[in-house]
Tab-separated table of C-alpha atoms in Angstrom:
chain	number	residue	atom	x	y	z
J	200	UNK	CA	83.245	119.785	59.656
J	201	UNK	CA	82.429	122.418	60.719
J	202	UNK	CA	83.352	121.267	64.194
J	203	UNK	CA	80.261	122.038	66.262
J	204	UNK	CA	80.067	119.522	69.096
J	205	UNK	CA	78.972	119.362	71.807
J	206	UNK	CA	81.492	116.851	73.090
J	207	UNK	CA	81.764	115.326	76.542
J	208	UNK	CA	84.911	115.141	78.658
J	209	UNK	CA	85.050	111.386	78.076
J	210	UNK	CA	84.857	111.638	74.265
J	211	UNK	CA	88.639	112.118	73.835
J	212	UNK	CA	88.215	114.389	70.813
J	213	UNK	CA	91.438	116.351	71.308
J	214	UNK	CA	92.273	119.992	70.731
J	215	UNK	CA	89.556	122.170	69.224
J	216	UNK	CA	87.034	124.965	69.537
J	217	UNK	CA	83.830	122.934	69.299
J	218	UNK	CA	81.516	122.967	72.290
J	219	UNK	CA	83.038	120.691	74.889
J	220	UNK	CA	86.482	120.672	73.270
J	221	UNK	CA	89.393	122.380	74.979
J	222	UNK	CA	92.329	124.522	73.946
J	223	UNK	CA	94.906	125.248	76.659
J	224	UNK	CA	92.782	124.405	79.721
J	225	UNK	CA	94.349	126.121	82.727
J	226	UNK	CA	91.959	125.700	85.667
J	227	UNK	CA	89.297	123.378	87.051
J	228	UNK	CA	86.870	123.566	89.973
J	229	UNK	CA	83.899	121.654	91.342
J	230	UNK	CA	80.518	122.988	92.511
J	231	UNK	CA	79.708	122.609	96.236
J	232	UNK	CA	77.308	119.725	95.529
J	233	UNK	CA	79.882	117.954	93.361
J	234	UNK	CA	77.579	117.866	90.345
J	235	UNK	CA	79.186	120.484	88.063
J	236	UNK	CA	82.766	120.647	86.788
J	237	UNK	CA	83.990	124.107	85.700
J	238	UNK	CA	86.942	124.213	83.306
J	239	UNK	CA	88.843	127.339	82.239
J	240	UNK	CA	89.175	126.854	78.468
J	241	UNK	CA	91.780	129.578	78.161
J	242	UNK	CA	92.647	129.225	74.470
J	243	UNK	CA	88.968	129.482	73.549
J	244	UNK	CA	88.348	132.434	75.907
J	245	UNK	CA	85.549	130.733	77.806
J	246	UNK	CA	84.493	128.768	80.864
J	247	UNK	CA	82.984	125.376	80.085
J	248	UNK	CA	80.717	123.319	82.316
J	249	UNK	CA	80.295	119.555	82.533
J	250	UNK	CA	78.253	117.221	84.710
J	251	UNK	CA	80.141	115.051	87.180
J	252	UNK	CA	79.991	112.166	84.675
J	253	UNK	CA	81.668	114.376	82.039
J	254	UNK	CA	78.533	115.222	80.029
J	255	UNK	CA	78.754	118.680	78.421
J	256	UNK	CA	76.383	121.258	79.974
J	257	UNK	CA	77.345	124.603	78.443
J	258	UNK	CA	79.927	127.337	77.892
J	259	UNK	CA	80.152	130.941	79.057
J	260	UNK	CA	82.086	133.357	76.878
J	261	UNK	CA	80.397	136.695	77.511
J	262	UNK	CA	78.226	136.501	74.404
J	263	UNK	CA	75.071	137.149	76.437
J	264	UNK	CA	76.702	139.267	79.152
J	265	UNK	CA	79.217	141.679	77.637
J	266	UNK	CA	80.637	142.561	81.039
J	267	UNK	CA	81.720	138.942	81.414
J	268	UNK	CA	83.768	138.724	78.229
J	269	UNK	CA	87.252	137.262	78.622
J	270	UNK	CA	88.575	138.393	75.232
J	271	UNK	CA	91.529	140.795	75.156
J	272	UNK	CA	93.193	142.708	72.355
J	273	UNK	CA	95.993	140.124	72.352
J	274	UNK	CA	93.755	137.076	72.628
J	275	UNK	CA	94.980	135.846	76.018
J	276	UNK	CA	92.434	133.999	78.132
J	277	UNK	CA	91.629	133.502	81.813
J	278	UNK	CA	93.858	131.315	83.973
J	279	UNK	CA	92.023	129.817	86.946
J	280	UNK	CA	88.651	129.257	88.602
J	281	UNK	CA	87.291	128.498	92.051
J	282	UNK	CA	83.798	128.098	93.489
J	283	UNK	CA	82.717	129.233	96.957
J	284	UNK	CA	80.378	127.450	99.363
J	285	UNK	CA	77.345	129.358	98.039
J	286	UNK	CA	78.062	128.326	94.450
J	287	UNK	CA	79.445	131.622	93.148
J	288	UNK	CA	82.154	131.124	90.519
J	289	UNK	CA	85.363	133.207	90.582
J	290	UNK	CA	87.476	133.422	87.420
J	291	UNK	CA	90.942	134.991	87.202
J	292	UNK	CA	90.532	136.975	83.966
J	293	UNK	CA	94.278	137.462	83.921
J	294	UNK	CA	94.955	139.829	81.041
J	295	UNK	CA	91.872	141.924	81.657
J	296	UNK	CA	93.469	142.423	85.096
J	297	UNK	CA	90.446	141.431	87.147
J	298	UNK	CA	88.573	138.683	88.987
J	299	UNK	CA	85.091	138.054	87.575
J	300	UNK	CA	82.372	136.609	89.814
J	301	UNK	CA	79.446	134.748	88.225
J	302	UNK	CA	76.278	133.248	89.631
J	303	UNK	CA	75.274	129.724	88.654
J	304	UNK	CA	73.363	131.034	85.627
J	305	UNK	CA	76.494	132.688	84.231
J	306	UNK	CA	75.506	136.265	85.022
J	307	UNK	CA	78.343	138.451	86.246
J	308	UNK	CA	77.517	139.655	89.746
J	309	UNK	CA	80.679	141.677	90.388
J	310	UNK	CA	84.314	142.151	89.446
J	311	UNK	CA	87.408	142.824	91.505
J	312	UNK	CA	89.697	145.262	89.773
J	313	UNK	CA	88.531	146.885	86.573
J	314	UNK	CA	88.353	145.344	83.128
J	315	UNK	CA	91.367	146.361	81.043
J	316	UNK	CA	92.837	148.615	83.752
J	317	UNK	CA	96.053	147.437	85.366
J	318	UNK	CA	98.057	148.568	88.363
J	319	UNK	CA	101.821	148.402	88.044
J	320	UNK	CA	103.738	148.811	91.279
J	321	UNK	CA	107.037	148.510	89.385
J	322	UNK	CA	107.909	145.440	91.454
J	323	UNK	CA	107.790	147.349	94.703
J	324	UNK	CA	108.827	145.397	97.831
J	325	UNK	CA	105.994	147.259	99.588
J	326	UNK	CA	102.706	145.467	98.805
J	327	UNK	CA	100.637	148.465	99.910
J	328	UNK	CA	101.026	150.387	96.648
J	329	UNK	CA	97.981	151.020	94.435
J	330	UNK	CA	95.881	148.389	96.170
J	331	UNK	CA	92.555	147.097	94.878
J	332	UNK	CA	93.766	146.691	91.299
J	333	UNK	CA	95.855	143.990	89.620
J	334	UNK	CA	98.539	143.258	87.080
J	335	UNK	CA	97.871	139.825	85.571
J	336	UNK	CA	96.187	137.994	88.489
J	337	UNK	CA	96.472	134.219	88.086
J	338	UNK	CA	95.041	132.566	91.189
J	339	UNK	CA	92.000	133.015	93.416
J	340	UNK	CA	90.791	131.272	96.577
J	341	UNK	CA	87.788	131.928	98.825
J	342	UNK	CA	87.504	131.144	102.528
J	343	UNK	CA	85.226	132.347	105.343
J	344	UNK	CA	83.913	135.376	103.498
J	345	UNK	CA	87.277	136.511	102.132
J	346	UNK	CA	88.730	136.380	98.605
J	347	UNK	CA	92.485	135.844	98.158
J	348	UNK	CA	94.076	136.790	94.822
J	349	UNK	CA	97.624	136.295	93.581
J	350	UNK	CA	98.368	139.653	91.970
J	351	UNK	CA	101.146	138.058	89.946
J	352	UNK	CA	102.653	141.052	88.135
J	353	UNK	CA	102.753	143.039	91.360
J	354	UNK	CA	104.341	140.177	93.361
J	355	UNK	CA	101.727	140.115	96.128
J	356	UNK	CA	98.488	138.635	97.457
J	357	UNK	CA	95.475	140.901	97.834
J	358	UNK	CA	92.523	140.072	100.066
J	359	UNK	CA	88.944	141.290	99.626
J	360	UNK	CA	85.576	140.904	101.305
J	361	UNK	CA	83.002	138.997	99.261
J	362	UNK	CA	81.334	142.308	98.320
J	363	UNK	CA	84.598	143.378	96.666
J	364	UNK	CA	85.862	145.689	99.415
J	365	UNK	CA	89.663	145.678	99.659
J	366	UNK	CA	90.861	144.413	103.060
J	367	UNK	CA	94.630	143.894	103.100
J	368	UNK	CA	97.663	142.773	101.142
J	369	UNK	CA	100.929	140.964	101.786
J	370	UNK	CA	104.074	139.879	99.983
J	371	UNK	CA	105.849	142.393	97.763
J	372	UNK	CA	108.850	141.744	95.544
J	373	UNK	CA	111.784	139.885	97.035
J	374	UNK	CA	113.536	136.587	97.695
J	375	UNK	CA	113.642	136.739	101.476
J	376	UNK	CA	111.025	134.874	103.545
J	377	UNK	CA	107.615	136.523	103.257
J	378	UNK	CA	108.337	138.139	99.895
J	379	UNK	CA	107.134	136.861	96.528
J	380	UNK	CA	108.200	136.699	92.891
J	381	UNK	CA	105.615	135.755	90.253
J	382	UNK	CA	103.070	134.218	92.662
J	383	UNK	CA	100.604	132.059	90.736
J	384	UNK	CA	98.521	129.392	92.470
J	385	UNK	CA	96.895	129.927	95.852
J	386	UNK	CA	94.920	127.754	98.271
J	387	UNK	CA	93.596	127.954	101.815
J	388	UNK	CA	94.561	124.870	103.806
J	389	UNK	CA	92.426	123.000	106.329
J	390	UNK	CA	94.810	124.493	108.907
J	391	UNK	CA	93.609	127.980	107.902
J	392	UNK	CA	96.950	128.963	106.382
J	393	UNK	CA	97.413	130.492	102.917
J	394	UNK	CA	99.615	128.499	100.517
J	395	UNK	CA	101.076	130.486	97.608
J	396	UNK	CA	102.861	129.130	94.536
J	397	UNK	CA	105.860	131.491	94.708
J	398	UNK	CA	106.933	130.567	91.183
J	399	UNK	CA	110.029	132.620	90.422
J	400	UNK	CA	111.381	131.831	93.894
J	401	UNK	CA	110.814	128.107	93.161
J	402	UNK	CA	108.960	127.474	96.406
J	403	UNK	CA	105.630	127.367	98.216
J	404	UNK	CA	105.323	130.257	100.668
J	405	UNK	CA	102.954	129.814	103.604
J	406	UNK	CA	101.209	132.667	105.425
J	407	UNK	CA	98.577	133.130	108.047
J	408	UNK	CA	95.339	134.643	106.806
J	409	UNK	CA	96.547	137.976	108.161
J	410	UNK	CA	99.611	137.771	105.937
J	411	UNK	CA	102.176	136.796	108.554
J	412	UNK	CA	104.856	134.566	107.019
């Protein structure tokens, strides 16, 4: 007291804000070499890093790179993280309505969407409305040079090139096959298909990479 840490994943110290402690962890990913664990520490508005044995390495919260800050006016944090084959880290900064991409030193290299600027398609069944921006994105996956994002509030998946260029979108509001309601998690399977946690429809919806149901 004060609670400073750092603590390791194996220390079992419980809820807290000390370095290494977690508050509402919502996402986890592993570096390509398997040596670094990335944890979205949503309640503490940061991304924490641990070695594969659980030893604390560090935390990124935007304090040294203002563009990478996760803080919002309402205090909500990021929701998920993934790492691509080159080691770039992608964080769904949900309530800043963007995806933030970091290098392995924690420097922001680009963002998809725009910090604090949301698109609201008013739950349109047409996913091709106001593309390139998000409303509360919660999931991100990367495969073969493409970035897939669940644009949760707009009931769709948006796809981008790794340089941030918008490519295509699919979904749109609905309950029929191929439509989405509150999509959250997303993953690219070994079969090349896109698996979407279609939450409010209580199902997993499966698409080709082109968006065909």
